[in-house]
């Protein structure tokens, strides 16, 4: 049965995401075309945070090795959680698969595989793609290649059980994708119709959080660590530290720059005593720039909807301040779908097209348009 004929009855999608340091596999059920409806059957994220913590950043070759180790157990867990494969002894299945390469996991009730092909870290992307190709060959399934940035956007159209937020009249919309690798403002006219309005000229917002956290010695990933420290201070005026710059905030474009902010923290940091204050100020500087530029784009393009996506969109303060400054529609993903996961890959895959698996390759610098 082709993908098209099955859509009215719903399709089951196996989604694989390995663009950065999390090994993610999910199974989702999707149906409907004008108002798609999604059900998350399983969502496994195997985080490598502990491994990369001591370096304060991600080492691609280390991340690749971990993906290679994790993919099979994560797949088995995802299939088990989805209940699409009834297996009683999962440990046995893993050992069998490892000891006998010819052994095949029985084909589950899956219609196609969605896999992230970029943007991201090249060796990590390839690990997920090769894994997907292997499964596709064994199970005779089509593969749909997915853009990671698009996935961060479209995950907004699902909630935990069924899609309830989805509304066609949300378009056009402005999407702000803020992650460890990207900061982009995108005009979204419809599913699959995007235009990048602006992006960072140097560090991404999440990268700035991570680098500042390293300077302050408060842990990795930096975003949640800085948010937690910032929440501890009640000092609203912050006279104890110098104000940080708000890079490019008044420029008449939609671009960003965050590397100067990190340098400013390096020079203005006055030691351990003022870590909380510095965290609050750097978080506020990033929030000020993101909100001002996004609302400017929304007004210039006369859109009523702003969509947030990417790891930094998990930031509570960012969400709160967006809500108070933007009176129209604001879509933000469920917290577990802000940071990398494969549910978002599956949803983007539903809107994508299958491609001959031999021609699917990683593109570390893939653009959404
Ligand atoms: O989207 P993501 O999981 O991976 C990439 O595609 O890069 O984003 C990870 C980034 C990290 O830089 C992390 O510090 C940041 O998201 N992040 C946050 C928060 N949670 C994660 N930044 C600010 N506040 C948070 N609560
Ligand atoms: Zn991401």
XYZ file of C-alpha atoms and ligand atoms in Angstrom:
396
model
C 0.000 0.000 0.000
C 1.403 3.423 -0.914
C 1.831 6.237 1.574
C -0.933 8.227 -0.156
C -3.608 5.561 -0.007
C -2.837 4.801 3.611
C -3.061 8.386 4.865
C -6.843 8.411 5.350
C -6.485 5.413 7.699
C -3.396 6.787 9.351
C 0.243 5.846 9.047
C 2.822 4.708 11.568
C 6.156 6.471 11.300
C 9.466 5.362 12.786
C 11.581 8.500 13.276
C 15.328 8.736 13.870
C 17.204 11.854 14.992
C 20.974 11.955 15.606
C 21.955 15.432 14.397
C 23.746 16.420 17.586
C 24.422 14.674 20.901
C 21.104 12.953 21.645
C 20.192 9.571 20.191
C 16.455 9.842 19.576
C 13.918 7.392 18.163
C 10.140 7.782 18.229
C 7.121 6.081 16.767
C 4.151 8.261 15.884
C 0.782 7.652 14.297
C -0.406 10.351 11.905
C -3.615 10.961 10.010
C -5.495 13.680 8.166
C -4.234 16.125 5.613
C -5.849 19.541 6.126
C -5.886 19.172 9.880
C -3.340 16.479 10.624
C -3.604 14.616 13.852
C -0.666 12.968 15.579
C -0.385 10.445 18.349
C 2.953 9.765 20.018
C 3.288 5.995 20.479
C 6.826 6.174 21.847
C 9.528 8.759 22.364
C 13.011 7.722 23.507
C 15.840 10.214 23.977
C 19.173 8.829 25.072
C 21.123 11.842 26.240
C 24.901 12.060 26.021
C 25.056 15.085 28.346
C 27.087 13.289 30.998
C 29.753 12.334 28.424
C 30.121 15.836 26.990
C 29.769 17.631 30.332
C 33.448 17.485 31.181
C 34.370 19.173 27.893
C 31.694 21.878 28.199
C 30.687 21.218 24.565
C 30.143 18.471 22.028
C 32.909 16.458 20.388
C 31.488 15.136 17.078
C 33.615 11.973 16.964
C 32.661 11.099 20.542
C 29.000 11.823 19.815
C 29.135 9.600 16.707
C 30.597 6.706 18.699
C 27.840 7.035 21.302
C 25.129 7.128 18.623
C 26.546 3.917 17.174
C 26.352 2.272 20.575
C 22.917 3.613 21.437
C 20.878 3.278 18.262
C 19.981 -0.397 18.515
C 18.946 -0.417 22.199
C 17.043 2.841 21.686
C 15.221 1.360 18.666
C 14.228 -1.704 20.640
C 13.011 0.447 23.540
C 11.002 2.651 21.164
C 9.364 -0.365 19.504
C 8.595 -1.870 22.885
C 7.050 1.340 24.198
C 4.982 1.768 21.030
C 3.573 -1.764 21.455
C 3.972 -2.277 17.697
C 6.301 -5.158 18.378
C 5.426 -7.734 20.985
C 8.676 -8.981 22.419
C 9.013 -10.344 25.903
C 12.781 -10.603 26.246
C 14.388 -7.425 24.952
C 17.823 -8.114 26.428
C 17.859 -11.403 24.523
C 16.899 -9.560 21.337
C 19.787 -7.107 21.689
C 22.363 -9.831 22.394
C 21.035 -11.897 19.474
C 21.289 -8.915 17.127
C 24.847 -8.178 18.221
C 26.104 -11.767 18.154
C 24.468 -12.623 14.837
C 24.433 -9.778 12.285
C 22.072 -11.783 10.059
C 19.439 -11.900 12.774
C 16.588 -9.509 12.015
C 14.267 -7.707 14.357
C 10.811 -8.749 13.134
C 9.201 -6.090 10.939
C 6.888 -3.907 13.033
C 3.719 -2.258 11.734
C 5.536 0.774 10.347
C 4.716 2.502 7.040
C 7.893 4.525 6.565
C 11.048 5.768 8.255
C 11.783 9.478 8.768
C 15.390 10.454 9.404
C 17.158 13.765 10.017
C 19.610 14.530 7.207
C 20.712 18.028 8.347
C 21.633 20.546 9.476
C 23.818 19.130 12.226
C 27.133 17.429 12.899
C 28.150 15.475 9.818
C 29.400 12.240 11.480
C 26.357 12.156 13.768
C 23.919 12.681 10.889
C 25.530 9.868 8.884
C 25.213 7.451 11.801
C 21.445 7.958 11.942
C 21.086 7.887 8.145
C 23.041 4.641 7.759
C 21.014 3.059 10.534
C 17.788 4.149 8.811
C 18.998 2.769 5.459
C 19.857 -0.544 7.026
C 16.383 -0.863 8.555
C 14.710 0.302 5.359
C 16.512 -2.410 3.403
C 15.714 -5.137 5.929
C 12.057 -4.172 6.287
C 11.506 -2.936 2.725
C 10.287 0.508 3.805
C 10.534 3.963 2.207
C 12.650 6.685 3.861
C 11.621 10.327 4.150
C 14.567 12.731 4.691
C 13.901 15.461 7.279
C 15.283 18.947 7.872
C 16.058 19.389 11.578
C 15.020 23.071 11.635
C 11.668 22.316 10.028
C 11.183 19.560 12.594
C 11.736 22.059 15.449
C 8.952 24.188 13.921
C 6.322 21.583 13.087
C 6.526 19.872 16.483
C 4.385 22.786 17.629
C 1.415 21.144 15.987
C 1.241 18.240 18.358
C 0.494 17.842 22.020
C 1.093 14.769 24.120
C -1.901 12.726 23.013
C -3.500 14.170 19.905
C -2.971 17.387 18.003
C -5.241 20.055 19.385
C -3.271 23.188 18.645
C -3.349 22.763 14.900
C -5.154 25.538 13.067
C -4.764 26.228 9.358
C -5.402 29.966 9.887
C -2.159 30.184 11.859
C -0.388 30.926 8.589
C 1.510 32.964 7.666
C 3.619 32.813 10.816
C 7.049 33.868 11.998
C 9.116 31.037 13.453
C 12.029 31.694 15.767
C 14.270 28.623 15.911
C 16.816 28.938 18.695
C 19.051 25.989 19.465
C 22.651 25.090 20.220
C 23.547 25.305 16.545
C 21.042 27.782 15.076
C 19.266 31.060 15.565
C 16.970 31.767 12.651
C 13.903 33.895 11.968
C 11.773 32.187 9.352
C 8.631 33.280 7.554
C 6.360 30.244 7.295
C 3.594 30.620 4.715
C 2.413 27.026 5.012
C 3.846 23.570 5.655
C 6.868 23.279 3.381
C 6.829 26.998 2.451
C 9.596 28.836 4.260
C 11.788 31.875 3.838
C 14.738 32.632 6.107
C 14.482 36.312 7.071
C 17.557 36.454 9.262
C 19.959 34.392 11.307
C 22.963 34.623 13.565
C 26.167 35.884 12.034
C 28.297 34.026 14.569
C 27.277 32.046 17.673
C 23.775 30.635 18.111
C 21.763 31.693 21.170
C 22.109 28.241 22.769
C 25.829 28.240 22.013
C 26.093 31.590 23.817
C 24.314 30.111 26.865
C 26.689 27.121 26.760
C 29.866 29.209 26.399
C 28.866 31.673 29.121
C 28.060 28.806 31.481
C 31.540 27.441 30.824
C 33.109 30.831 31.609
C 31.088 30.993 34.837
C 31.872 27.352 35.648
C 28.261 26.362 36.268
C 27.856 23.269 34.090
C 26.611 21.971 30.774
C 24.262 22.376 28.945
C 24.479 26.070 29.709
C 20.872 27.126 29.013
C 19.184 25.267 31.873
C 22.166 25.979 34.189
C 21.983 29.736 33.545
C 18.177 29.763 33.839
C 18.402 27.993 37.211
C 21.012 30.448 38.563
C 19.102 33.451 37.212
C 15.929 32.291 38.946
C 17.740 32.380 42.290
C 18.360 36.111 42.290
C 15.771 38.597 43.461
C 18.059 41.497 42.616
C 16.031 43.170 39.877
C 18.133 46.257 39.338
C 21.404 44.335 39.138
C 23.481 47.338 40.220
C 26.117 44.881 41.353
C 27.187 44.134 37.771
C 27.584 46.173 34.608
C 24.845 45.945 32.028
C 25.719 43.703 29.091
C 25.239 44.769 25.452
C 22.136 43.768 23.442
C 23.940 43.009 20.148
C 22.259 44.253 16.938
C 19.003 44.991 18.777
C 18.361 48.286 16.997
C 19.571 47.311 13.559
C 16.939 47.262 10.834
C 17.479 43.657 9.844
C 16.542 40.258 11.240
C 20.057 39.049 11.945
C 21.638 38.258 15.293
C 25.113 38.156 16.807
C 25.899 36.589 20.155
C 29.660 36.104 20.210
C 30.250 39.645 21.601
C 27.968 38.881 24.516
C 30.141 35.957 25.543
C 33.238 38.181 25.311
C 31.524 40.878 27.401
C 30.772 38.316 30.100
C 34.428 37.289 30.056
C 35.527 40.875 30.771
C 32.737 41.936 33.110
C 32.495 38.850 35.283
C 33.496 39.820 38.799
C 33.988 36.432 40.364
C 31.916 33.795 42.102
C 29.972 36.237 44.263
C 28.002 37.615 41.312
C 27.322 34.471 39.277
C 23.535 34.593 39.807
C 23.373 38.252 38.778
C 25.514 37.648 35.716
C 23.279 34.723 34.706
C 20.193 36.872 35.049
C 21.729 39.667 32.984
C 23.018 37.435 30.183
C 19.705 35.585 29.981
C 17.886 38.934 29.821
C 20.226 40.273 27.132
C 19.520 37.216 24.944
C 15.771 37.412 25.615
C 15.629 41.148 24.815
C 17.276 40.656 21.430
C 15.235 37.580 20.495
C 11.889 39.162 21.409
C 12.574 42.547 19.825
C 13.712 41.078 16.504
C 10.958 38.447 16.339
C 8.158 40.904 17.061
C 9.652 43.330 14.541
C 9.531 40.575 11.891
C 5.973 39.640 12.880
C 4.829 43.258 12.556
C 6.729 43.919 9.320
C 5.199 40.799 7.736
C 1.789 41.413 9.379
C 1.508 37.946 10.843
C -0.611 37.055 13.842
C 1.312 33.958 14.878
C 4.763 33.502 16.327
C 6.129 29.960 16.582
C 9.014 29.116 18.908
C 11.258 26.090 18.487
C 14.633 24.631 19.499
C 16.299 23.981 22.851
C 16.384 27.635 23.946
C 12.585 27.822 23.555
C 12.429 25.676 26.711
C 13.487 28.794 28.632
C 10.605 29.764 30.938
C 11.571 33.415 31.183
C 11.721 33.706 27.390
C 8.215 32.253 27.076
C 6.826 34.427 29.871
C 8.221 37.626 28.417
C 7.093 36.716 24.881
C 3.551 36.211 26.203
C 3.549 39.586 27.913
C 4.819 41.410 24.811
C 2.918 39.621 22.033
C -0.842 39.769 22.315
C -1.618 37.470 19.351
C -0.992 33.712 18.848
C 2.145 32.271 20.387
C 2.972 28.608 19.810
C 5.678 27.045 21.935
C 6.414 23.316 21.993
C 5.732 21.107 24.961
C 8.871 21.293 27.079
C 10.015 17.768 26.177
C 9.699 18.671 22.487
C 11.767 21.889 22.701
C 15.099 20.128 22.878
C 16.055 17.480 20.326
C 13.719 14.496 20.015
C 12.486 12.246 17.218
C 8.778 13.038 17.554
C 9.532 16.270 15.712
C 11.366 14.295 13.018
C 8.345 12.028 12.539
C 5.944 14.969 12.210
C 8.197 16.704 9.676
C 8.494 13.370 7.863
C 4.696 13.219 7.559
C 4.793 16.481 5.590
C 7.797 15.360 3.526
C 8.282 13.024 0.568
C 10.051 9.660 0.387
C 13.321 9.627 -1.540
C 15.269 6.799 -3.094
C 17.318 5.655 -0.102
C 20.489 5.346 -2.177
C 20.351 9.101 -2.815
C 19.787 10.114 0.789
C 22.863 11.728 2.286
C 23.805 13.970 5.202
C 24.018 17.716 4.633
C 25.539 19.401 7.680
C 24.602 22.845 6.326
C 21.144 22.026 4.978
C 18.920 25.126 4.590
C 15.162 25.184 5.079
C 14.718 27.188 1.872
O 17.598 22.035 19.957
P 18.651 21.507 20.869
O 18.266 20.423 21.828
O 19.884 20.979 20.058
C 20.346 21.598 18.899
O 19.696 21.408 17.834
O 21.345 22.341 19.020
O 19.222 22.772 21.664
C 20.221 22.640 22.625
C 20.499 24.018 23.188
C 21.699 24.057 24.136
O 22.557 25.099 23.712
C 21.088 24.342 25.492
O 21.935 25.096 26.340
C 19.833 25.104 25.115
O 19.373 24.476 23.949
N 18.794 25.034 26.151
C 18.339 26.105 26.817
C 17.396 25.618 27.772
N 17.311 24.260 27.627
C 18.181 23.925 26.625
N 18.640 27.419 26.713
C 18.028 28.270 27.556
N 17.144 27.875 28.503
C 16.798 26.578 28.643
N 15.919 26.208 29.590
Zn 17.845 20.896 17.615
